[in-house]
Amino acid sequence: MASDIDGYVADSRYPSKFHQPIQPPWIDAALALNGLAAPRSSDEPFTLVDLGCGDGIGLILSAASHPRGRFIGLDAMPEHVERGTALIAALGLDNITLHCANFSSAHALADGSAHYVTAHGVLAWISETNRAALIALAARWLRPGGSFAVSYNAYPGWTPIAPFQAMIKAAALGLDGNSSERFASAFAMLRRQDLIAEPVWQWLEALGDQVGETYFAHEYLNAHWRPCWSGDVIGALAEHGLGYVGQLTSGRLRDDLCLTPQWRETIALMPSVPARQIAADLLSNCWFRRDLYLKLPAFAYDSAAELMMARMAQWWGQSSGLPADPAMHVQTTAGELSFDNAAVRAIRARLAHGPARLADVAQASAISAADLINSCDALWIADQVVPLGPPGDAARAASTNQGLRDAGIVINGSATEFGARST
């Protein structure tokens, strides 16, 4: 493998990941929460492009869950693309293609047809030139009304970690071995010194038990590592006709439920969207953002009644690993959000039997649509429910899951179980 690509660590594969908040059903539900129409109708074929797709495992799961979707992955590391392409062939999936290319050389592929473009964990790790190329490519690939979901390390939350990153990157440069070995050696050497605050070390050591052995090198040894201020990202995307919509992270879905009244008053005084988002990040000490944008013009629902119908038609499922009796509250940046009410109990009871729409819950109860929607949002913020697509091809999904298990691939710490629910 090459040692780096434009300063990005490239002598090892990035750990395989599945990121649910950038899947089409989650994006569609977040758009509806903001009063905006999805880029596609529920039965319409669609195209999703993932920029910086790694080995494509997340796209493979999406492609298995959405046989009517077309999935395109782009990554600059040949080893990532070769591994993903081999898996796609072995699994027999015909609706996914991976391309080995950098962002500046892929413009010929961008035909303006994509309903969704995603870029998870790329923006804050690449050069300014590549950032500009990524943003231009996303805008070029999207159709009007298409969505761009981009996630990145953000300031101010990463401020305490920046000294560690600068120190370990410089220390690792003078050591032998591959990137993971140099990181480990530099880590052990620096741990003995009194240069970095102890809470940072404790956080890193706890994180080490949860991530793959190549993760830290990919995170901290890149030449262009730099967390972003959200206002800068919003401004750069606006120059390409991409309008900011809101957040995809569950704990930031609704300001009225996730930010204190005093914070919301302060944020409202700010004169622009970039200023309001920076203010929100400062107040909540945000360290990671999942931003959602639409290529203008955006398409809003014609009426409140039409929007309510769309939200009631959304499919939901219980989050995986949910305990038998989950708490009726969640801690947000605004404090404790409690949701012990009849609507929550009705939603939970229905979803215990499998995915359903809020309209199905309403038919079996006398609870109003407004109460069901608000209660479902609270459960979503608490990570107790997730938006899903309509029931899909369970046999296709099960075959893909089994094929990945047979290949020894484990996603996010457990065997993949996403496809059968059409996530």
PDB file of N, CA and C in Angstrom, residues 318-417:
ATOM      1  N   GLN A 318     -37.569  -0.425  16.398  1.00  0.00           N
ATOM      2  CA  GLN A 318     -36.800  -0.317  17.634  1.00  0.00           C
ATOM      3  C   GLN A 318     -35.316  -0.342  17.311  1.00  0.00           C
ATOM      4  N   SER A 319     -34.541   0.425  18.045  1.00  0.00           N
ATOM      5  CA  SER A 319     -33.088   0.390  17.888  1.00  0.00           C
ATOM      6  C   SER A 319     -32.561  -0.968  18.328  1.00  0.00           C
ATOM      7  N   SER A 320     -31.528  -1.446  17.646  1.00  0.00           N
ATOM      8  CA  SER A 320     -30.943  -2.731  18.018  1.00  0.00           C
ATOM      9  C   SER A 320     -30.289  -2.621  19.389  1.00  0.00           C
ATOM     10  N   GLY A 321     -30.359  -3.685  20.170  1.00  0.00           N
ATOM     11  CA  GLY A 321     -29.758  -3.699  21.494  1.00  0.00           C
ATOM     12  C   GLY A 321     -30.551  -2.976  22.558  1.00  0.00           C
ATOM     13  N   LEU A 322     -31.795  -2.592  22.248  1.00  0.00           N
ATOM     14  CA  LEU A 322     -32.609  -1.866  23.220  1.00  0.00           C
ATOM     15  C   LEU A 322     -33.006  -2.804  24.362  1.00  0.00           C
ATOM     16  N   PRO A 323     -32.841  -2.379  25.627  1.00  0.00           N
ATOM     17  CA  PRO A 323     -33.236  -3.254  26.746  1.00  0.00           C
ATOM     18  C   PRO A 323     -34.745  -3.460  26.776  1.00  0.00           C
ATOM     19  N   ALA A 324     -35.167  -4.454  27.535  1.00  0.00           N
ATOM     20  CA  ALA A 324     -36.592  -4.807  27.580  1.00  0.00           C
ATOM     21  C   ALA A 324     -37.441  -3.667  28.142  1.00  0.00           C
ATOM     22  N   ASP A 325     -36.900  -2.924  29.075  1.00  0.00           N
ATOM     23  CA  ASP A 325     -37.649  -1.828  29.694  1.00  0.00           C
ATOM     24  C   ASP A 325     -36.791  -0.558  29.670  1.00  0.00           C
ATOM     25  N   PRO A 326     -36.657   0.070  28.500  1.00  0.00           N
ATOM     26  CA  PRO A 326     -35.780   1.242  28.397  1.00  0.00           C
ATOM     27  C   PRO A 326     -36.310   2.418  29.199  1.00  0.00           C
ATOM     28  N   ALA A 327     -35.407   3.303  29.561  1.00  0.00           N
ATOM     29  CA  ALA A 327     -35.769   4.470  30.373  1.00  0.00           C
ATOM     30  C   ALA A 327     -36.721   5.385  29.622  1.00  0.00           C
ATOM     31  N   MET A 328     -37.516   6.126  30.383  1.00  0.00           N
ATOM     32  CA  MET A 328     -38.446   7.091  29.813  1.00  0.00           C
ATOM     33  C   MET A 328     -37.845   8.503  29.825  1.00  0.00           C
ATOM     34  N   HIS A 329     -36.530   8.584  29.733  1.00  0.00           N
ATOM     35  CA  HIS A 329     -35.876   9.889  29.717  1.00  0.00           C
ATOM     36  C   HIS A 329     -34.517   9.725  29.057  1.00  0.00           C
ATOM     37  N   VAL A 330     -33.951  10.845  28.628  1.00  0.00           N
ATOM     38  CA  VAL A 330     -32.621  10.845  28.039  1.00  0.00           C
ATOM     39  C   VAL A 330     -31.939  12.160  28.405  1.00  0.00           C
ATOM     40  N   GLN A 331     -30.631  12.112  28.573  1.00  0.00           N
ATOM     41  CA  GLN A 331     -29.870  13.312  28.878  1.00  0.00           C
ATOM     42  C   GLN A 331     -29.436  13.977  27.581  1.00  0.00           C
ATOM     43  N   THR A 332     -29.824  15.213  27.383  1.00  0.00           N
ATOM     44  CA  THR A 332     -29.392  15.986  26.226  1.00  0.00           C
ATOM     45  C   THR A 332     -28.549  17.165  26.707  1.00  0.00           C
ATOM     46  N   THR A 333     -28.028  17.958  25.758  1.00  0.00           N
ATOM     47  CA  THR A 333     -27.262  19.138  26.158  1.00  0.00           C
ATOM     48  C   THR A 333     -28.130  20.134  26.916  1.00  0.00           C
ATOM     49  N   ALA A 334     -29.454  20.021  26.773  1.00  0.00           N
ATOM     50  CA  ALA A 334     -30.371  20.927  27.476  1.00  0.00           C
ATOM     51  C   ALA A 334     -30.739  20.421  28.864  1.00  0.00           C
ATOM     52  N   GLY A 335     -30.298  19.217  29.202  1.00  0.00           N
ATOM     53  CA  GLY A 335     -30.696  18.618  30.471  1.00  0.00           C
ATOM     54  C   GLY A 335     -31.450  17.326  30.220  1.00  0.00           C
ATOM     55  N   GLU A 336     -32.263  16.911  31.175  1.00  0.00           N
ATOM     56  CA  GLU A 336     -32.993  15.657  31.040  1.00  0.00           C
ATOM     57  C   GLU A 336     -34.304  15.873  30.289  1.00  0.00           C
ATOM     58  N   LEU A 337     -34.483  15.086  29.231  1.00  0.00           N
ATOM     59  CA  LEU A 337     -35.718  15.097  28.464  1.00  0.00           C
ATOM     60  C   LEU A 337     -36.542  13.878  28.874  1.00  0.00           C
ATOM     61  N   SER A 338     -37.708  14.105  29.479  1.00  0.00           N
ATOM     62  CA  SER A 338     -38.589  13.021  29.919  1.00  0.00           C
ATOM     63  C   SER A 338     -39.740  12.861  28.939  1.00  0.00           C
ATOM     64  N   PHE A 339     -40.163  11.612  28.738  1.00  0.00           N
ATOM     65  CA  PHE A 339     -41.243  11.374  27.777  1.00  0.00           C
ATOM     66  C   PHE A 339     -42.128  10.203  28.216  1.00  0.00           C
ATOM     67  N   ASP A 340     -42.465  10.174  29.468  1.00  0.00           N
ATOM     68  CA  ASP A 340     -43.347   9.124  30.000  1.00  0.00           C
ATOM     69  C   ASP A 340     -44.793   9.525  29.722  1.00  0.00           C
ATOM     70  N   ASN A 341     -45.346   9.022  28.629  1.00  0.00           N
ATOM     71  CA  ASN A 341     -46.727   9.368  28.272  1.00  0.00           C
ATOM     72  C   ASN A 341     -47.362   8.231  27.487  1.00  0.00           C
ATOM     73  N   ALA A 342     -48.652   8.349  27.258  1.00  0.00           N
ATOM     74  CA  ALA A 342     -49.411   7.287  26.590  1.00  0.00           C
ATOM     75  C   ALA A 342     -48.938   7.074  25.162  1.00  0.00           C
ATOM     76  N   ALA A 343     -48.561   8.154  24.467  1.00  0.00           N
ATOM     77  CA  ALA A 343     -48.116   8.015  23.079  1.00  0.00           C
ATOM     78  C   ALA A 343     -46.828   7.197  22.988  1.00  0.00           C
ATOM     79  N   VAL A 344     -45.887   7.457  23.882  1.00  0.00           N
ATOM     80  CA  VAL A 344     -44.644   6.687  23.890  1.00  0.00           C
ATOM     81  C   VAL A 344     -44.930   5.222  24.151  1.00  0.00           C
ATOM     82  N   ARG A 345     -45.792   4.954  25.128  1.00  0.00           N
ATOM     83  CA  ARG A 345     -46.104   3.555  25.441  1.00  0.00           C
ATOM     84  C   ARG A 345     -46.787   2.866  24.260  1.00  0.00           C
ATOM     85  N   ALA A 346     -47.651   3.581  23.548  1.00  0.00           N
ATOM     86  CA  ALA A 346     -48.326   2.997  22.384  1.00  0.00           C
ATOM     87  C   ALA A 346     -47.331   2.706  21.261  1.00  0.00           C
ATOM     88  N   ILE A 347     -46.392   3.615  21.027  1.00  0.00           N
ATOM     89  CA  ILE A 347     -45.378   3.401  19.984  1.00  0.00           C
ATOM     90  C   ILE A 347     -44.507   2.211  20.331  1.00  0.00           C
ATOM     91  N   ARG A 348     -44.054   2.160  21.579  1.00  0.00           N
ATOM     92  CA  ARG A 348     -43.208   1.044  22.001  1.00  0.00           C
ATOM     93  C   ARG A 348     -43.927  -0.296  21.858  1.00  0.00           C
ATOM     94  N   ALA A 349     -45.187  -0.332  22.272  1.00  0.00           N
ATOM     95  CA  ALA A 349     -45.945  -1.584  22.213  1.00  0.00           C
ATOM     96  C   ALA A 349     -46.082  -2.065  20.776  1.00  0.00           C
ATOM     97  N   ARG A 350     -46.333  -1.128  19.850  1.00  0.00           N
ATOM     98  CA  ARG A 350     -46.490  -1.525  18.443  1.00  0.00           C
ATOM     99  C   ARG A 350     -45.168  -1.959  17.852  1.00  0.00           C
ATOM    100  N   LEU A 351     -44.083  -1.249  18.118  1.00  0.00           N
ATOM    101  CA  LEU A 351     -42.792  -1.587  17.523  1.00  0.00           C
ATOM    102  C   LEU A 351     -42.192  -2.853  18.120  1.00  0.00           C
ATOM    103  N   ALA A 352     -42.674  -3.263  19.293  1.00  0.00           N
ATOM    104  CA  ALA A 352     -42.201  -4.520  19.867  1.00  0.00           C
ATOM    105  C   ALA A 352     -42.529  -5.698  18.972  1.00  0.00           C
ATOM    106  N   HIS A 353     -43.524  -5.535  18.088  1.00  0.00           N
ATOM    107  CA  HIS A 353     -43.934  -6.599  17.170  1.00  0.00           C
ATOM    108  C   HIS A 353     -43.323  -6.431  15.785  1.00  0.00           C
ATOM    109  N   GLY A 354     -42.455  -5.439  15.619  1.00  0.00           N
ATOM    110  CA  GLY A 354     -41.814  -5.227  14.326  1.00  0.00           C
ATOM    111  C   GLY A 354     -42.025  -3.811  13.827  1.00  0.00           C
ATOM    112  N   PRO A 355     -41.323  -3.426  12.754  1.00  0.00           N
ATOM    113  CA  PRO A 355     -41.430  -2.072  12.212  1.00  0.00           C
ATOM    114  C   PRO A 355     -42.866  -1.703  11.868  1.00  0.00           C
ATOM    115  N   ALA A 356     -43.193  -0.428  12.019  1.00  0.00           N
ATOM    116  CA  ALA A 356     -44.551   0.049  11.749  1.00  0.00           C
ATOM    117  C   ALA A 356     -44.503   1.543  11.451  1.00  0.00           C
ATOM    118  N   ARG A 357     -45.590   2.042  10.912  1.00  0.00           N
ATOM    119  CA  ARG A 357     -45.765   3.479  10.701  1.00  0.00           C
ATOM    120  C   ARG A 357     -46.513   4.075  11.886  1.00  0.00           C
ATOM    121  N   LEU A 358     -46.334   5.371  12.119  1.00  0.00           N
ATOM    122  CA  LEU A 358     -47.121   6.023  13.161  1.00  0.00           C
ATOM    123  C   LEU A 358     -48.603   5.962  12.830  1.00  0.00           C
ATOM    124  N   ALA A 359     -48.932   5.929  11.540  1.00  0.00           N
ATOM    125  CA  ALA A 359     -50.341   5.786  11.150  1.00  0.00           C
ATOM    126  C   ALA A 359     -50.916   4.481  11.675  1.00  0.00           C
ATOM    127  N   ASP A 360     -50.094   3.426  11.716  1.00  0.00           N
ATOM    128  CA  ASP A 360     -50.561   2.145  12.266  1.00  0.00           C
ATOM    129  C   ASP A 360     -50.841   2.262  13.758  1.00  0.00           C
ATOM    130  N   VAL A 361     -50.001   3.020  14.481  1.00  0.00           N
ATOM    131  CA  VAL A 361     -50.215   3.225  15.911  1.00  0.00           C
ATOM    132  C   VAL A 361     -51.493   4.017  16.125  1.00  0.00           C
ATOM    133  N   ALA A 362     -51.721   5.029  15.302  1.00  0.00           N
ATOM    134  CA  ALA A 362     -52.913   5.865  15.446  1.00  0.00           C
ATOM    135  C   ALA A 362     -54.186   5.060  15.244  1.00  0.00           C
ATOM    136  N   GLN A 363     -54.166   4.127  14.310  1.00  0.00           N
ATOM    137  CA  GLN A 363     -55.357   3.316  14.040  1.00  0.00           C
ATOM    138  C   GLN A 363     -55.744   2.449  15.224  1.00  0.00           C
ATOM    139  N   ALA A 364     -54.732   2.081  16.028  1.00  0.00           N
ATOM    140  CA  ALA A 364     -54.991   1.189  17.157  1.00  0.00           C
ATOM    141  C   ALA A 364     -55.172   1.933  18.471  1.00  0.00           C
ATOM    142  N   SER A 365     -55.207   3.259  18.412  1.00  0.00           N
ATOM    143  CA  SER A 365     -55.334   4.038  19.643  1.00  0.00           C
ATOM    144  C   SER A 365     -56.140   5.302  19.362  1.00  0.00           C
ATOM    145  N   ALA A 366     -56.444   6.020  20.418  1.00  0.00           N
ATOM    146  CA  ALA A 366     -57.154   7.292  20.282  1.00  0.00           C
ATOM    147  C   ALA A 366     -56.209   8.474  20.433  1.00  0.00           C
ATOM    148  N   ILE A 367     -54.926   8.230  20.221  1.00  0.00           N
ATOM    149  CA  ILE A 367     -53.916   9.270  20.422  1.00  0.00           C
ATOM    150  C   ILE A 367     -53.793  10.117  19.165  1.00  0.00           C
ATOM    151  N   SER A 368     -53.657  11.416  19.334  1.00  0.00           N
ATOM    152  CA  SER A 368     -53.600  12.329  18.193  1.00  0.00           C
ATOM    153  C   SER A 368     -52.292  12.184  17.439  1.00  0.00           C
ATOM    154  N   ALA A 369     -52.324  12.553  16.157  1.00  0.00           N
ATOM    155  CA  ALA A 369     -51.131  12.495  15.322  1.00  0.00           C
ATOM    156  C   ALA A 369     -50.025  13.388  15.881  1.00  0.00           C
ATOM    157  N   ALA A 370     -50.389  14.575  16.360  1.00  0.00           N
ATOM    158  CA  ALA A 370     -49.388  15.502  16.886  1.00  0.00           C
ATOM    159  C   ALA A 370     -48.664  14.902  18.087  1.00  0.00           C
ATOM    160  N   ASP A 371     -49.408  14.239  18.983  1.00  0.00           N
ATOM    161  CA  ASP A 371     -48.780  13.634  20.157  1.00  0.00           C
ATOM    162  C   ASP A 371     -47.873  12.473  19.755  1.00  0.00           C
ATOM    163  N   LEU A 372     -48.310  11.688  18.784  1.00  0.00           N
ATOM    164  CA  LEU A 372     -47.488  10.566  18.330  1.00  0.00           C
ATOM    165  C   LEU A 372     -46.193  11.063  17.692  1.00  0.00           C
ATOM    166  N   ILE A 373     -46.279  12.113  16.883  1.00  0.00           N
ATOM    167  CA  ILE A 373     -45.090  12.640  16.208  1.00  0.00           C
ATOM    168  C   ILE A 373     -44.101  13.193  17.229  1.00  0.00           C
ATOM    169  N   ASN A 374     -44.581  14.000  18.174  1.00  0.00           N
ATOM    170  CA  ASN A 374     -43.689  14.558  19.190  1.00  0.00           C
ATOM    171  C   ASN A 374     -43.054  13.470  20.046  1.00  0.00           C
ATOM    172  N   SER A 375     -43.832  12.473  20.407  1.00  0.00           N
ATOM    173  CA  SER A 375     -43.306  11.386  21.237  1.00  0.00           C
ATOM    174  C   SER A 375     -42.301  10.544  20.464  1.00  0.00           C
ATOM    175  N   CYS A 376     -42.569  10.327  19.195  1.00  0.00           N
ATOM    176  CA  CYS A 376     -41.621   9.574  18.369  1.00  0.00           C
ATOM    177  C   CYS A 376     -40.313  10.339  18.222  1.00  0.00           C
ATOM    178  N   ASP A 377     -40.394  11.654  18.070  1.00  0.00           N
ATOM    179  CA  ASP A 377     -39.175  12.461  17.999  1.00  0.00           C
ATOM    180  C   ASP A 377     -38.358  12.323  19.276  1.00  0.00           C
ATOM    181  N   ALA A 378     -39.028  12.310  20.424  1.00  0.00           N
ATOM    182  CA  ALA A 378     -38.307  12.151  21.693  1.00  0.00           C
ATOM    183  C   ALA A 378     -37.611  10.789  21.756  1.00  0.00           C
ATOM    184  N   LEU A 379     -38.304   9.747  21.307  1.00  0.00           N
ATOM    185  CA  LEU A 379     -37.699   8.413  21.275  1.00  0.00           C
ATOM    186  C   LEU A 379     -36.527   8.361  20.304  1.00  0.00           C
ATOM    187  N   TRP A 380     -36.645   9.090  19.198  1.00  0.00           N
ATOM    188  CA  TRP A 380     -35.568   9.157  18.213  1.00  0.00           C
ATOM    189  C   TRP A 380     -34.346   9.850  18.817  1.00  0.00           C
ATOM    190  N   ILE A 381     -34.566  10.961  19.490  1.00  0.00           N
ATOM    191  CA  ILE A 381     -33.472  11.676  20.154  1.00  0.00           C
ATOM    192  C   ILE A 381     -32.807  10.782  21.199  1.00  0.00           C
ATOM    193  N   ALA A 382     -33.589   9.936  21.841  1.00  0.00           N
ATOM    194  CA  ALA A 382     -33.068   9.025  22.867  1.00  0.00           C
ATOM    195  C   ALA A 382     -32.427   7.773  22.280  1.00  0.00           C
ATOM    196  N   ASP A 383     -32.370   7.676  20.947  1.00  0.00           N
ATOM    197  CA  ASP A 383     -31.788   6.510  20.259  1.00  0.00           C
ATOM    198  C   ASP A 383     -32.531   5.220  20.578  1.00  0.00           C
ATOM    199  N   GLN A 384     -33.839   5.343  20.839  1.00  0.00           N
ATOM    200  CA  GLN A 384     -34.631   4.153  21.110  1.00  0.00           C
ATOM    201  C   GLN A 384     -35.398   3.670  19.879  1.00  0.00           C
ATOM    202  N   VAL A 385     -35.579   4.540  18.897  1.00  0.00           N
ATOM    203  CA  VAL A 385     -36.199   4.147  17.636  1.00  0.00           C
ATOM    204  C   VAL A 385     -35.362   4.713  16.491  1.00  0.00           C
ATOM    205  N   VAL A 386     -35.496   4.096  15.312  1.00  0.00           N
ATOM    206  CA  VAL A 386     -34.783   4.561  14.121  1.00  0.00           C
ATOM    207  C   VAL A 386     -35.754   4.589  12.941  1.00  0.00           C
ATOM    208  N   PRO A 387     -35.587   5.565  12.028  1.00  0.00           N
ATOM    209  CA  PRO A 387     -36.420   5.584  10.820  1.00  0.00           C
ATOM    210  C   PRO A 387     -36.004   4.457   9.880  1.00  0.00           C
ATOM    211  N   LEU A 388     -36.987   3.839   9.263  1.00  0.00           N
ATOM    212  CA  LEU A 388     -36.740   2.743   8.329  1.00  0.00           C
ATOM    213  C   LEU A 388     -37.487   2.986   7.023  1.00  0.00           C
ATOM    214  N   GLY A 389     -37.081   2.258   5.990  1.00  0.00           N
ATOM    215  CA  GLY A 389     -37.868   2.208   4.775  1.00  0.00           C
ATOM    216  C   GLY A 389     -38.969   1.173   4.912  1.00  0.00           C
ATOM    217  N   PRO A 390     -39.892   1.124   3.971  1.00  0.00           N
ATOM    218  CA  PRO A 390     -40.915   0.067   3.993  1.00  0.00           C
ATOM    219  C   PRO A 390     -40.260  -1.308   3.983  1.00  0.00           C
ATOM    220  N   PRO A 391     -40.924  -2.334   4.503  1.00  0.00           N
ATOM    221  CA  PRO A 391     -40.329  -3.674   4.524  1.00  0.00           C
ATOM    222  C   PRO A 391     -39.792  -4.055   3.152  1.00  0.00           C
ATOM    223  N   GLY A 392     -38.567  -4.566   3.132  1.00  0.00           N
ATOM    224  CA  GLY A 392     -37.902  -4.860   1.868  1.00  0.00           C
ATOM    225  C   GLY A 392     -37.769  -6.347   1.623  1.00  0.00           C
ATOM    226  N   ASP A 393     -36.773  -6.695   0.816  1.00  0.00           N
ATOM    227  CA  ASP A 393     -36.525  -8.076   0.411  1.00  0.00           C
ATOM    228  C   ASP A 393     -35.714  -8.761   1.510  1.00  0.00           C
ATOM    229  N   ALA A 394     -36.407  -9.429   2.424  1.00  0.00           N
ATOM    230  CA  ALA A 394     -35.739 -10.023   3.576  1.00  0.00           C
ATOM    231  C   ALA A 394     -34.756 -11.111   3.161  1.00  0.00           C
ATOM    232  N   ALA A 395     -35.084 -11.876   2.130  1.00  0.00           N
ATOM    233  CA  ALA A 395     -34.193 -12.951   1.696  1.00  0.00           C
ATOM    234  C   ALA A 395     -32.890 -12.389   1.155  1.00  0.00           C
ATOM    235  N   ARG A 396     -32.979 -11.312   0.387  1.00  0.00           N
ATOM    236  CA  ARG A 396     -31.783 -10.672  -0.158  1.00  0.00           C
ATOM    237  C   ARG A 396     -30.915 -10.128   0.977  1.00  0.00           C
ATOM    238  N   ALA A 397     -31.552  -9.465   1.939  1.00  0.00           N
ATOM    239  CA  ALA A 397     -30.808  -8.900   3.060  1.00  0.00           C
ATOM    240  C   ALA A 397     -30.160  -9.995   3.898  1.00  0.00           C
ATOM    241  N   ALA A 398     -30.904 -11.056   4.175  1.00  0.00           N
ATOM    242  CA  ALA A 398     -30.361 -12.145   4.980  1.00  0.00           C
ATOM    243  C   ALA A 398     -29.176 -12.800   4.281  1.00  0.00           C
ATOM    244  N   SER A 399     -29.266 -12.962   2.955  1.00  0.00           N
ATOM    245  CA  SER A 399     -28.174 -13.552   2.194  1.00  0.00           C
ATOM    246  C   SER A 399     -26.924 -12.681   2.270  1.00  0.00           C
ATOM    247  N   THR A 400     -27.106 -11.362   2.178  1.00  0.00           N
ATOM    248  CA  THR A 400     -25.964 -10.449   2.274  1.00  0.00           C
ATOM    249  C   THR A 400     -25.347 -10.500   3.661  1.00  0.00           C
ATOM    250  N   ASN A 401     -26.176 -10.473   4.694  1.00  0.00           N
ATOM    251  CA  ASN A 401     -25.658 -10.548   6.060  1.00  0.00           C
ATOM    252  C   ASN A 401     -24.856 -11.832   6.275  1.00  0.00           C
ATOM    253  N   GLN A 402     -25.385 -12.948   5.781  1.00  0.00           N
ATOM    254  CA  GLN A 402     -24.687 -14.223   5.951  1.00  0.00           C
ATOM    255  C   GLN A 402     -23.381 -14.225   5.171  1.00  0.00           C
ATOM    256  N   GLY A 403     -23.412 -13.645   3.957  1.00  0.00           N
ATOM    257  CA  GLY A 403     -22.195 -13.583   3.160  1.00  0.00           C
ATOM    258  C   GLY A 403     -21.107 -12.768   3.831  1.00  0.00           C
ATOM    259  N   LEU A 404     -21.474 -11.675   4.477  1.00  0.00           N
ATOM    260  CA  LEU A 404     -20.490 -10.868   5.197  1.00  0.00           C
ATOM    261  C   LEU A 404     -19.958 -11.619   6.416  1.00  0.00           C
ATOM    262  N   ARG A 405     -20.831 -12.327   7.107  1.00  0.00           N
ATOM    263  CA  ARG A 405     -20.359 -13.134   8.247  1.00  0.00           C
ATOM    264  C   ARG A 405     -19.375 -14.204   7.770  1.00  0.00           C
ATOM    265  N   ASP A 406     -19.712 -14.855   6.645  1.00  0.00           N
ATOM    266  CA  ASP A 406     -18.836 -15.904   6.110  1.00  0.00           C
ATOM    267  C   ASP A 406     -17.477 -15.338   5.737  1.00  0.00           C
ATOM    268  N   ALA A 407     -17.453 -14.062   5.338  1.00  0.00           N
ATOM    269  CA  ALA A 407     -16.194 -13.407   4.986  1.00  0.00           C
ATOM    270  C   ALA A 407     -15.457 -12.890   6.224  1.00  0.00           C
ATOM    271  N   GLY A 408     -16.038 -13.107   7.405  1.00  0.00           N
ATOM    272  CA  GLY A 408     -15.405 -12.692   8.644  1.00  0.00           C
ATOM    273  C   GLY A 408     -15.514 -11.209   8.923  1.00  0.00           C
ATOM    274  N   ILE A 409     -16.521 -10.547   8.344  1.00  0.00           N
ATOM    275  CA  ILE A 409     -16.664  -9.108   8.501  1.00  0.00           C
ATOM    276  C   ILE A 409     -17.659  -8.807   9.610  1.00  0.00           C
ATOM    277  N   VAL A 410     -17.217  -8.035  10.575  1.00  0.00           N
ATOM    278  CA  VAL A 410     -18.048  -7.596  11.683  1.00  0.00           C
ATOM    279  C   VAL A 410     -18.126  -6.077  11.616  1.00  0.00           C
ATOM    280  N   ILE A 411     -19.326  -5.533  11.701  1.00  0.00           N
ATOM    281  CA  ILE A 411     -19.540  -4.094  11.572  1.00  0.00           C
ATOM    282  C   ILE A 411     -19.906  -3.497  12.919  1.00  0.00           C
ATOM    283  N   ASN A 412     -19.213  -2.412  13.303  1.00  0.00           N
ATOM    284  CA  ASN A 412     -19.545  -1.666  14.522  1.00  0.00           C
ATOM    285  C   ASN A 412     -19.615  -2.574  15.739  1.00  0.00           C
ATOM    286  N   GLY A 413     -18.772  -3.607  15.757  1.00  0.00           N
ATOM    287  CA  GLY A 413     -18.670  -4.434  16.949  1.00  0.00           C
ATOM    288  C   GLY A 413     -19.596  -5.634  16.984  1.00  0.00           C
ATOM    289  N   SER A 414     -20.468  -5.789  15.984  1.00  0.00           N
ATOM    290  CA  SER A 414     -21.373  -6.943  15.982  1.00  0.00           C
ATOM    291  C   SER A 414     -21.687  -7.337  14.571  1.00  0.00           C
ATOM    292  N   ALA A 415     -22.188  -8.549  14.404  1.00  0.00           N
ATOM    293  CA  ALA A 415     -22.537  -9.009  13.062  1.00  0.00           C
ATOM    294  C   ALA A 415     -23.613  -8.118  12.467  1.00  0.00           C
ATOM    295  N   THR A 416     -23.598  -7.972  11.167  1.00  0.00           N
ATOM    296  CA  THR A 416     -24.532  -7.057  10.512  1.00  0.00           C
ATOM    297  C   THR A 416     -25.944  -7.625  10.508  1.00  0.00           C
ATOM    298  N   GLU A 417     -26.899  -6.796  10.908  1.00  0.00           N
ATOM    299  CA  GLU A 417     -28.295  -7.223  10.958  1.00  0.00           C
ATOM    300  C   GLU A 417     -29.219  -6.155  10.396  1.00  0.00           C
TER     301      GLU A 417
END
